[in-house]
Coordinates of C-alpha atoms in Angstrom, one line a residue:
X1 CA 0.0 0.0 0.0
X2 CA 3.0 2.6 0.3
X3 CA 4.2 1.9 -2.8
X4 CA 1.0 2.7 -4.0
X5 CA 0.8 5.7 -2.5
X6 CA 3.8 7.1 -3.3
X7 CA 3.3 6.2 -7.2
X8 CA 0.2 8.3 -6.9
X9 CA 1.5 11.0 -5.4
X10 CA 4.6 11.0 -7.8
X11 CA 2.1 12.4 -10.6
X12 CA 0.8 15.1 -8.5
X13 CA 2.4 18.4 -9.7
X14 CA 4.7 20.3 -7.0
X15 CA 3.1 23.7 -7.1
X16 CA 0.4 21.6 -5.7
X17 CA 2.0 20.7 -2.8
X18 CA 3.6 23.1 -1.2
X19 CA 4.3 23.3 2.1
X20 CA 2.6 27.2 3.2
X21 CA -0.8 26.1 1.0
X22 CA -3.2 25.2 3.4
X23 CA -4.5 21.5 3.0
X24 CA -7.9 20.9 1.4
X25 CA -11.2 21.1 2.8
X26 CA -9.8 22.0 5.8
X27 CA -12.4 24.0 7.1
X28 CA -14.9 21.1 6.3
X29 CA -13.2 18.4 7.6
X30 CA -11.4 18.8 11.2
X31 CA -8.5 16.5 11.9
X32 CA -9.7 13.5 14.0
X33 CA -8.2 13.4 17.4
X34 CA -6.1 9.7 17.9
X35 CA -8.1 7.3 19.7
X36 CA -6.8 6.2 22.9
X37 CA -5.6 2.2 22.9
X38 CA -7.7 0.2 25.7
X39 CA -5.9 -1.8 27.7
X40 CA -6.0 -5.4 26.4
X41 CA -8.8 -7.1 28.3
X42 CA -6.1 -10.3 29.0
X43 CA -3.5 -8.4 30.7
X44 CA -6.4 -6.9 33.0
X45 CA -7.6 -10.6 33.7
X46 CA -4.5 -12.0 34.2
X47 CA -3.3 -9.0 37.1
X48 CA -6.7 -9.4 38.7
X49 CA -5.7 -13.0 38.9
X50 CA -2.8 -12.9 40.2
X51 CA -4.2 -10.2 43.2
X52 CA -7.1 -12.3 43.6
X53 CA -4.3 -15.6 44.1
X54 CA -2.2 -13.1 46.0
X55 CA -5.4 -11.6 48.2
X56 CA -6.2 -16.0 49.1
X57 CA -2.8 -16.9 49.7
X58 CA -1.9 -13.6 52.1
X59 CA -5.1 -12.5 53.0
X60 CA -4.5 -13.8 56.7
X61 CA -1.0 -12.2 56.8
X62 CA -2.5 -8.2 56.1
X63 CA -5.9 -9.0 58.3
X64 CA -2.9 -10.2 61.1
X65 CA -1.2 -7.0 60.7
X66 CA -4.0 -5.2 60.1
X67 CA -5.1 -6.4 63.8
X68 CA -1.6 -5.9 64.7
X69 CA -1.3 -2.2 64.0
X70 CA -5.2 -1.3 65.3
X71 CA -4.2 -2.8 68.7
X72 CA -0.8 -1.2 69.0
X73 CA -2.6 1.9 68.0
X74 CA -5.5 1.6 70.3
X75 CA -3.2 0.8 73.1
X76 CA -1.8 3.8 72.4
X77 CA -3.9 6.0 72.5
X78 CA -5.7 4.4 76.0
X79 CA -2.3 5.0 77.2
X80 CA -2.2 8.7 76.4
X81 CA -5.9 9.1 77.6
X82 CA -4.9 7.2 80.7
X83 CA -2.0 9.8 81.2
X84 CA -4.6 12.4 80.3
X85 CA -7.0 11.3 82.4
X86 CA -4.5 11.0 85.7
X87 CA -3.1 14.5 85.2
X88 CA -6.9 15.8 84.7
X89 CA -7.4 14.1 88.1
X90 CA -4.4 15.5 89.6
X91 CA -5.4 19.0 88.6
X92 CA -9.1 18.5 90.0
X93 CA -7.1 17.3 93.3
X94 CA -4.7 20.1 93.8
X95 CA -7.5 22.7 92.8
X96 CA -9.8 21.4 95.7
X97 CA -6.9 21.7 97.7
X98 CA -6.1 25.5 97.1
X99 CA -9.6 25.6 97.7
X100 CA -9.7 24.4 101.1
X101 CA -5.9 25.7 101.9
X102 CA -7.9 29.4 100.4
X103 CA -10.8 28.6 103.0
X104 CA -8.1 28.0 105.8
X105 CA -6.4 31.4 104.6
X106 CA -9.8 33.4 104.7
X107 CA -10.7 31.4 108.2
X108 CA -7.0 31.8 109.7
X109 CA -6.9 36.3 108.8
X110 CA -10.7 36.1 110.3
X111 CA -8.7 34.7 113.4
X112 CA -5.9 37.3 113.4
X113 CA -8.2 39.9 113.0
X114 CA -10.1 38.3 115.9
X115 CA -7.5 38.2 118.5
X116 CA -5.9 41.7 117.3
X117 CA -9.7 42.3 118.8
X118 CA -9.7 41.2 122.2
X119 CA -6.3 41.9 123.1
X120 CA -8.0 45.4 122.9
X121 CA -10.4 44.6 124.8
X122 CA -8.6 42.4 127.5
X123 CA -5.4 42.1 128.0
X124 CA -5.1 38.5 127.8
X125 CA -1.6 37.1 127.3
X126 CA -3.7 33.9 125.5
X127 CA -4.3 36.3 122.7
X128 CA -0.4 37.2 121.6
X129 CA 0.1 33.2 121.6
X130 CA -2.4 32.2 119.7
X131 CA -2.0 35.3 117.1
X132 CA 1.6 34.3 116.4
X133 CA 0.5 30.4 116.2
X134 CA -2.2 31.6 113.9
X135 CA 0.8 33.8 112.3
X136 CA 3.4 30.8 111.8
X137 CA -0.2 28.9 109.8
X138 CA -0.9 31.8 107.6
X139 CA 2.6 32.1 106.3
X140 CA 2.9 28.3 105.3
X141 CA -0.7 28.5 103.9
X142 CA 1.1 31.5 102.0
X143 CA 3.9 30.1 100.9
X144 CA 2.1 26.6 99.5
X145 CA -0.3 28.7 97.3
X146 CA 2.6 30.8 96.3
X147 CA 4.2 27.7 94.9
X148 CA 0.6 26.4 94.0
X149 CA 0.1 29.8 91.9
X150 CA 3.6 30.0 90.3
X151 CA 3.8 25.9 89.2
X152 CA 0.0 26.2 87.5
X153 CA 1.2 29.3 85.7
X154 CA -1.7 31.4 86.1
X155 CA -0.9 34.9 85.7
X156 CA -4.0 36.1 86.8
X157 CA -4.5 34.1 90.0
X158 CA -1.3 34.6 90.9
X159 CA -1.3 38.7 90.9
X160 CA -4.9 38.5 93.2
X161 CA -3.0 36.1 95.1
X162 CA 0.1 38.8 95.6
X163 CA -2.2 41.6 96.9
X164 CA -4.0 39.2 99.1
X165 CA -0.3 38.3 100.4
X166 CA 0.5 41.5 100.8
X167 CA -2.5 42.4 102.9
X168 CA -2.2 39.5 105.0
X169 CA 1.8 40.5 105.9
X170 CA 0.5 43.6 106.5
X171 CA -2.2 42.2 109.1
X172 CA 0.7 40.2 110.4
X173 CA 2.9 42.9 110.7
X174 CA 0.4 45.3 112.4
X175 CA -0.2 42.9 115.1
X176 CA 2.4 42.2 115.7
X177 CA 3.5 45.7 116.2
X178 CA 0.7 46.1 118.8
X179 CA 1.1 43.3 120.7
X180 CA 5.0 44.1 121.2
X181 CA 3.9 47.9 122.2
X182 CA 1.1 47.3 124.9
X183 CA 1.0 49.7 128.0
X184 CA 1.7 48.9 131.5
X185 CA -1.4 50.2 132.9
X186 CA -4.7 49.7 131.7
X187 CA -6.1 53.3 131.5
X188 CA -3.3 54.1 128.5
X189 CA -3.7 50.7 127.3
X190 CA -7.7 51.7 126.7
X191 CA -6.4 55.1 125.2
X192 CA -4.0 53.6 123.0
X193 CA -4.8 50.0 121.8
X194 CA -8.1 51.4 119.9
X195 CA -9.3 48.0 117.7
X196 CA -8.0 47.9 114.4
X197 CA -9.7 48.9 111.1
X198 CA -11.5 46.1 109.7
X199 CA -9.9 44.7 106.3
X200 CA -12.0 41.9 106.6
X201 CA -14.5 42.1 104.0
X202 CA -11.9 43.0 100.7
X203 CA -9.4 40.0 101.5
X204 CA -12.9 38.3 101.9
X205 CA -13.9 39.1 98.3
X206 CA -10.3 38.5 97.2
X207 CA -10.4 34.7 98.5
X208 CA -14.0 34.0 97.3
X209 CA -13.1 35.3 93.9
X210 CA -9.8 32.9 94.3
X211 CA -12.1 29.7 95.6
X212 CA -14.3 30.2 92.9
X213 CA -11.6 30.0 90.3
X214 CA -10.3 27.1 91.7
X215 CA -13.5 25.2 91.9
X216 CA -14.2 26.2 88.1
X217 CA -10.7 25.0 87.6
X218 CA -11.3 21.8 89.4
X219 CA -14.9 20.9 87.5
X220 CA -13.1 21.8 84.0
X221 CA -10.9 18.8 84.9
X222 CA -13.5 16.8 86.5
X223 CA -15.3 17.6 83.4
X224 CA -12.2 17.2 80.9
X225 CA -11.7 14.0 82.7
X226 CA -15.0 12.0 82.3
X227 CA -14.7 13.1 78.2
X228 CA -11.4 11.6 77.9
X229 CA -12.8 8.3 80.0
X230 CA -15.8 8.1 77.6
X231 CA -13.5 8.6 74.7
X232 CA -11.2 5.9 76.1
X233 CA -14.4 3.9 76.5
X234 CA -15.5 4.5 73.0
X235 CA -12.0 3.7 71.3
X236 CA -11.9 0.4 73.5
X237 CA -15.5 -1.2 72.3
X238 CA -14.4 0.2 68.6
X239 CA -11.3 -1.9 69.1
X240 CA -12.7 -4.9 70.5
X241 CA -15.7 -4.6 67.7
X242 CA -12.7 -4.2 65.1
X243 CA -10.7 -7.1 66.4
X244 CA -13.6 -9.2 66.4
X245 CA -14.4 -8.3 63.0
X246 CA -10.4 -9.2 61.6
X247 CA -10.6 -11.9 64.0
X248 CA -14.1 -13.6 62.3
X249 CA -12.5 -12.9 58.8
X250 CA -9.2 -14.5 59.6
X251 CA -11.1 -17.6 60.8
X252 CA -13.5 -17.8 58.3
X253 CA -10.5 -17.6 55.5
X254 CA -8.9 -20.0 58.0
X255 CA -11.9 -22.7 57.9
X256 CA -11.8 -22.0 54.2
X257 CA -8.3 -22.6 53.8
X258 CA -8.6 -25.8 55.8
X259 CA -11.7 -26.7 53.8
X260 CA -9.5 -26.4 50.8
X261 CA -6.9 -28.7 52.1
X262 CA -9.3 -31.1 53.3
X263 CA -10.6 -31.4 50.1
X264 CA -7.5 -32.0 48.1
X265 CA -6.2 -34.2 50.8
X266 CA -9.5 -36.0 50.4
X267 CA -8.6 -35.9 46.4
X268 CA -5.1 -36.9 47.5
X269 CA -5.8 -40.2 49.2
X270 CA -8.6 -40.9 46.8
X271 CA -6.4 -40.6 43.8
X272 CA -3.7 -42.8 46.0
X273 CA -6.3 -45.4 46.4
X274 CA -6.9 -45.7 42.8
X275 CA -3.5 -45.4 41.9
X276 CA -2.7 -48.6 44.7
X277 CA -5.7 -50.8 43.0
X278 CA -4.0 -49.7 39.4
X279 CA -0.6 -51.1 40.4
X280 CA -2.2 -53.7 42.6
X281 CA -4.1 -54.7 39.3
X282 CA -1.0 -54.4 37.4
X283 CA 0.9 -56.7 39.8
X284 CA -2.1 -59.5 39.4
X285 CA -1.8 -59.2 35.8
X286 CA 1.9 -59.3 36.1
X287 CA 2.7 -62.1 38.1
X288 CA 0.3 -63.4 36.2
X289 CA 2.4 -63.0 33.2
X290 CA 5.2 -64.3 34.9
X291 CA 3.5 -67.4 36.0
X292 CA 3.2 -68.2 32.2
X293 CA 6.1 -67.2 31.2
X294 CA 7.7 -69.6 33.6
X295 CA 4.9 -72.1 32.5
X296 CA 6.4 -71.8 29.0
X297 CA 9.6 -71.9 29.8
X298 CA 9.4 -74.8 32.1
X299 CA 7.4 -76.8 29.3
X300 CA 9.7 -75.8 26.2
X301 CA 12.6 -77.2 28.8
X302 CA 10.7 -80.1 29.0
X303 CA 9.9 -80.5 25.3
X304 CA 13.3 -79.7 24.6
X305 CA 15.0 -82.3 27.3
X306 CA 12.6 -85.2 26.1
X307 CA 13.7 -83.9 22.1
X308 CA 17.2 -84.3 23.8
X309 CA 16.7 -87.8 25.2
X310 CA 15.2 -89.4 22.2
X311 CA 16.7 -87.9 19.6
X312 CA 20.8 -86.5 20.5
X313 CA 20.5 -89.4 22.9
X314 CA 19.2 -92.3 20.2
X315 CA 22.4 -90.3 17.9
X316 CA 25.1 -90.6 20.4
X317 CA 24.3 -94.3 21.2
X318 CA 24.2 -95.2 17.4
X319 CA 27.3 -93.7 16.9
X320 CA 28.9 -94.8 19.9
X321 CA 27.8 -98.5 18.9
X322 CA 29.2 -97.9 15.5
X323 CA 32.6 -96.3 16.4
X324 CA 32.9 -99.5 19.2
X325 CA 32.5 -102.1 16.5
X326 CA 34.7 -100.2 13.9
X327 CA 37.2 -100.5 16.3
X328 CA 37.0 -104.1 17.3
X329 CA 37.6 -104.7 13.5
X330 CA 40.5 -102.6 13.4
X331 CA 41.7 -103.4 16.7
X332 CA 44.2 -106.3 15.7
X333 CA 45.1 -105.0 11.9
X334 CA 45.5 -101.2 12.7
X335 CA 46.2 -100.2 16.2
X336 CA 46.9 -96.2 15.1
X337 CA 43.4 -96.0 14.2
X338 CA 41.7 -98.3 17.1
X339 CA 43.3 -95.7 19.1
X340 CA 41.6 -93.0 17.5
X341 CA 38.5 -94.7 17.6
X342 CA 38.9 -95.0 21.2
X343 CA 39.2 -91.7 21.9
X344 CA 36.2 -90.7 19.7
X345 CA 34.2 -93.5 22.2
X346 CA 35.6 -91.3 25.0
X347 CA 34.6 -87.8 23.7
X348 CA 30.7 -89.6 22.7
X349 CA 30.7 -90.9 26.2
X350 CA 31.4 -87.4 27.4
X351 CA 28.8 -85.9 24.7
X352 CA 26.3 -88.6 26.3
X353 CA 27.0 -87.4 30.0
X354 CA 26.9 -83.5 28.9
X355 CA 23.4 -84.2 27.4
X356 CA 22.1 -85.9 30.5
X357 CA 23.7 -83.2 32.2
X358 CA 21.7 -80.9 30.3
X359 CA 18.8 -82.9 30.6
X360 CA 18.9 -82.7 34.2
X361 CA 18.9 -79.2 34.3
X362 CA 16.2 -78.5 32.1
X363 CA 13.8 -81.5 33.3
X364 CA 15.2 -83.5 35.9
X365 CA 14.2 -86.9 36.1
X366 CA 14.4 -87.7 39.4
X367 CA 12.5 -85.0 40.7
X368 CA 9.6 -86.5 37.6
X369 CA 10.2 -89.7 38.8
X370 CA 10.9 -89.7 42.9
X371 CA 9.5 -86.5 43.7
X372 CA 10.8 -83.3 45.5
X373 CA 12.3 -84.9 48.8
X374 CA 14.7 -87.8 46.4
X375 CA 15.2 -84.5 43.9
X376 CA 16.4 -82.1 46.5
X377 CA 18.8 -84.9 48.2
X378 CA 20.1 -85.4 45.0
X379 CA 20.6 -82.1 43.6
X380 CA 22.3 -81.1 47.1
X381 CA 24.6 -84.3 47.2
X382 CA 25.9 -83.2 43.5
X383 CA 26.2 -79.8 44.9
X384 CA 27.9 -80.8 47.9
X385 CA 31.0 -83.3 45.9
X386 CA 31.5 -80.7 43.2
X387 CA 32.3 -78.1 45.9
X388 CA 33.9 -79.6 49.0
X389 CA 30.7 -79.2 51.4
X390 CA 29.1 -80.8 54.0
X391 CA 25.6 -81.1 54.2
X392 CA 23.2 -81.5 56.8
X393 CA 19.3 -82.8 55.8
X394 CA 15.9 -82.1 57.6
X395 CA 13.9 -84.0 55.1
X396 CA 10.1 -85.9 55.0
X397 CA 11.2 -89.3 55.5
X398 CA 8.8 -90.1 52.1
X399 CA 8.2 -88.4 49.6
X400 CA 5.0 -86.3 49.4
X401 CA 3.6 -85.3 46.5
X402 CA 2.3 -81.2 45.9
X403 CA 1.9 -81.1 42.6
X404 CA 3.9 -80.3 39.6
X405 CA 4.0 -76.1 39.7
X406 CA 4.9 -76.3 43.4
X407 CA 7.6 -79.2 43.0
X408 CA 9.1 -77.5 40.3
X409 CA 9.1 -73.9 41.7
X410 CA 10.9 -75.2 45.6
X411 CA 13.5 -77.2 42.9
X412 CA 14.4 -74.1 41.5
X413 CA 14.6 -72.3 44.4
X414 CA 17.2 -74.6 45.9
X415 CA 18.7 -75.2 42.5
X416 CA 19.1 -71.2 42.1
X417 CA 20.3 -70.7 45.9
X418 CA 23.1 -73.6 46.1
X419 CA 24.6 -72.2 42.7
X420 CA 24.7 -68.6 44.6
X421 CA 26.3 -70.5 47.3
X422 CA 29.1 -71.8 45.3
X423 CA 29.7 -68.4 43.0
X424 CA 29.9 -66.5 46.1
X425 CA 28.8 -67.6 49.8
X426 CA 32.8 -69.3 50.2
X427 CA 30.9 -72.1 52.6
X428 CA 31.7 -75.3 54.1
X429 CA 28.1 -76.7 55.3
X430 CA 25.1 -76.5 53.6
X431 CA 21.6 -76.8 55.5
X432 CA 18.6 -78.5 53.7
X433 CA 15.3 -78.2 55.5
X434 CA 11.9 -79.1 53.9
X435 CA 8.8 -78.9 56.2
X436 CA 5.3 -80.0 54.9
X437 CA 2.0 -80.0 56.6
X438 CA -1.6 -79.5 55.9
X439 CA -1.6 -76.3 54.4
X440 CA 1.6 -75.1 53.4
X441 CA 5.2 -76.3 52.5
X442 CA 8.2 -74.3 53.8
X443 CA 11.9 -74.9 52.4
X444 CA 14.9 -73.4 53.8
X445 CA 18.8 -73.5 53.0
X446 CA 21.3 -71.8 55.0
X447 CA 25.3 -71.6 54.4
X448 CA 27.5 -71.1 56.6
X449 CA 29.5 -68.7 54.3
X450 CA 30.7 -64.8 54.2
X451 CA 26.4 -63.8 54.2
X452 CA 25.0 -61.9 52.1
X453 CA 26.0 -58.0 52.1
X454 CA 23.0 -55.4 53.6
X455 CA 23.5 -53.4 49.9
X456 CA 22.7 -56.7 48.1
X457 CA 19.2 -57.2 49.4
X458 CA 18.5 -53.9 47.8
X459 CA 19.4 -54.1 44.6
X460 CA 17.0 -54.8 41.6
X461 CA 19.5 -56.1 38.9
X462 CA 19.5 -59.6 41.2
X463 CA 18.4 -61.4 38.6
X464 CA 18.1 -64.4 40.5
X465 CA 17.0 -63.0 43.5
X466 CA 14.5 -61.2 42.0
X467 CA 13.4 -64.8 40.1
X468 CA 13.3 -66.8 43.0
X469 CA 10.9 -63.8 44.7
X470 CA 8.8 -64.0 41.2
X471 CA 8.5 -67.9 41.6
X472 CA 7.5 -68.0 45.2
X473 CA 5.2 -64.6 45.1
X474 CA 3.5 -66.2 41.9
X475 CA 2.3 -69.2 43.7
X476 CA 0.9 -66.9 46.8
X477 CA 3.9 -67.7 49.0
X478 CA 6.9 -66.0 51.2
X479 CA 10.3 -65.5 49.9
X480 CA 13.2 -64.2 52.7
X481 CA 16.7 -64.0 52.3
X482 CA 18.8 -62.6 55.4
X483 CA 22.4 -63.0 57.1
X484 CA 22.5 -66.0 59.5
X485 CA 24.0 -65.8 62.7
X486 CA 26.5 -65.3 63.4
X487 CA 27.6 -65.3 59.5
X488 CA 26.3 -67.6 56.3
X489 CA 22.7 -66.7 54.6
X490 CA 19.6 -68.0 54.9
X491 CA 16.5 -68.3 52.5
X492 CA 13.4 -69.2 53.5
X493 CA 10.3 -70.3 50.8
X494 CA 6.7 -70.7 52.1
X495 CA 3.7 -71.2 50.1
X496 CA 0.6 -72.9 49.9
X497 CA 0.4 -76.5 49.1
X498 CA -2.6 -75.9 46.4
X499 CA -2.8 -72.0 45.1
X500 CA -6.6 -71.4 44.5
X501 CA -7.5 -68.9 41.9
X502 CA -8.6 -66.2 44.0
X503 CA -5.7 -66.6 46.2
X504 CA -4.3 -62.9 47.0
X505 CA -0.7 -62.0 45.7
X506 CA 2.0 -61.6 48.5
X507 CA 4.4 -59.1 47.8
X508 CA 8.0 -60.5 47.9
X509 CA 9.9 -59.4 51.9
X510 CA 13.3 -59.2 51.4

């Protein structure tokens, strides 16, 4: 399309283009502001998924410090009311008490004022003692609303308190003067000590004014106080409300969250249970498959052992018949090759002996023909002369007969276990014991060797460990194999004497 373009506009003339002409229908046509892009609708999906997963997952960490951070708070400020509302107190407390100190004041002048009176009247020396006593009370009264005054800070207060000092000093002082300049005689004494001028009613005015303060002073703190405790009251039932509140929302995302987890447990251990009657299935079907395998194998060994007998064996026996009366003819007339012929009778009679050999191991005979007890006496005795041991029997004094698949599976066993014992045990005595009753038959061999190694029992590439388990576990029976004490290694086969078809698979111990 810009190709295009640009041919087109490549025939345009330039006087038509220029860049101070104004463009075309201009006026008309108003340039089209740019549309905005909208945010794509996915990327808007996908962050409110991701707060949404973020809000489940830590939604009980911000209500926790949400909770956190409201208590803190509120214990804060009940703390700073509590301060509040102790220093409210203590200023109701000390403004009651320059009220009543203020009341003393007003009652204790009164009293001055009062015995400045009836020394003029009588001249009682009772009246200079208790004016000074009343004295020494006014001037500490003085001095503790002095320091009342100045540690409030009240300017005001503290200038009506001055003048009402001032005044009472100068009541002091004046009776004092007149009680230290009394007359011997009582006619000057009448003349002179007239009663003084009475003061009473200003200082009077001066205090009330003063008590009044102080009682406004205390009720603005009494009053300041009970505000700050229903503040304190309010913040602590908003707190508790709140608390609750994060507190039901925590355990409600709690019993969801342990909902959730029940559930995929729940999912968990059902999936587990199929998964165990899937591999329990497989098993069945696999030691199934391994019974007939083994079937198959144990009847092509016998089809091949009987193909053996009659038909290498029938060959070998002609041929040794022939080659025996070739070489009586040639005995006498040609001894070189009688001696050659004799040699070819020896290497057919140990072709014979290697096919009976063979024979035996694929299908013995005797265990066909004599059963398992003569089969496993045997097969141990052969064992036993080709490698230097001893051997010790614990056999059925007669042979018992437990069908084919049994016999054949326990011969292998012990067939399988004394060729181990010879590769690797290093033993001297060999152990045969076969135990048959009702139910069961049980078969164990033990060597007196170098045992087998902890390591071994593990590993899966034990071909013939892992056949002998097959055998056993496919007939519904027990295969162990441990260290004897206090050295050698013992295997033990149990199984059932007839395996029904229902008969539930035992997995292999080791």
């Amino acid at each position: 399309m810009k190709r295009r373009t640009t041919d087109t506009m490549s025939h345009v003339p330039r006087a038509a283009i220029l860049p101070d002409d104004p463009p075309l229908f201009a006026a008309d046509e108003p340039a089209m502001p740019k549309a905005s892009t909208p945010p794509a609708p996915a990327g808007i999906a996908r962050r409110a998924a991701r707060l949404n997963d973020w809000m489940r997952r830590y939604s009980w960490a911000v209500a926790m410090t949400v909770a956190i951070v409201i208590t803190v708070g509120g214990l804060i400020i009940l703390e700073s009311g509590r301060m509040r509302i102790a220093s409210e107190y203590e200023t109701a407390l000390e403004a009651k008490g320059a009220t009543a100190q203020l009341s003393m004041l007003a009652a204790d002048i009164a009293t001055l004022t009062a015995d400045e009176r009836g020394f003029a009247l009588k001249a009682d020396d009772a009246f200079p003692a208790h004016f000074r006593e009343t004295a020494a009370r006014v001037r500490r009264t003085l001095a503790w609303l002095d320091a009342y005054y100045r540690r409030i800070g009240d300017d005001t207060a503290l200038a009506s308190f001055a003048q009402i000092r001032a005044a009472a000093d100068d009541e002091i002082a004046q009776g004092t003067v007149r009680f230290a300049d009394r007359p011997a005689d009582a006619a000057t004494r009448n003349r002179t000590l007239a009663p003084p001028p009475d003061t009473s009613a200003t200082l009077d005015a001066a205090l009330s004014l003063l008590r009044l303060n102080e009682e406004q002073r205390a009720q603005h703190a009494l009053d300041a106080s009970r505000a700050d405790q229903r503040i304190s009251t309010l913040c602590v039932g908003a707190l508790c409300a709140l608390n609750i509140v994060l507190f039901i929302l925590l355990f409600r995302n709690l019993g969801i969250q342990l909902d959730k987890q029940a559930r995929v447990q729940k999912a968990l251990i059902t999936q587990q249970e199929e998964l165990d009657q899937l591999v329990f299935a497989r098993t069945r079907q696999l030691e199934a498959l391994a019974w007939h395998l083994q079937s198959v194998s144990e009847n092509e060994k016998t089809e091949l052992a009987r193909e053996l007998h009659d038909e290498l064996g029938s060959i070998l026996t002609a041929s040794k018949m022939d080659v025996a009366w070739v070489r009586g003819k040639l005995k006498n007339t040609e001894p070189a090759m009688a001696e050659k012929l004799a040699r070819a009778l020896g290497n057919l009679d140990q072709g014979i002996a290697l096919k009976r050999r063979i024979i035996e191991d694929m299908r013995p005979t005797v265990l066909a023909s004599f059963g398992l007890v003569t089969a496993l006496r045997s097969l141990a005795d052969e064992a036993a002369q080709r490698n230097g041991w001893s051997v010790e029997f614990d056999l059925p004094g007669d042979d018992v007969k437990l069908g084919e698949a049994i016999e054949i599976a326990l011969f292998r066993v012990a067939q399988e276990t004394l060729t181990n014992a010879a590769k690797y045990a290093h033993a001297s005595r060999i152990r045969v014991t076969l135990d048959v009753d009702e139910e069961n038959v049980s078969l164990s061999i033990i060597d007196d060797g170098i045992g087998i190694r902890p390591q071994d029992l593990k590993r899966t590439q034990t071909h013939g460990l892992v056949g002998m388990r097959q055998r056993v576990s496919a007939r519904g029976g027990r295969f162990e194999i441990e260290r004897a004490s206090p050295h050698g290694t013992s295997i033990s086969v149990s199984m059932p004497r007839e395996r029904s078809v229902d008969a539930p698979i035992v997995a292999p111990s080791a």
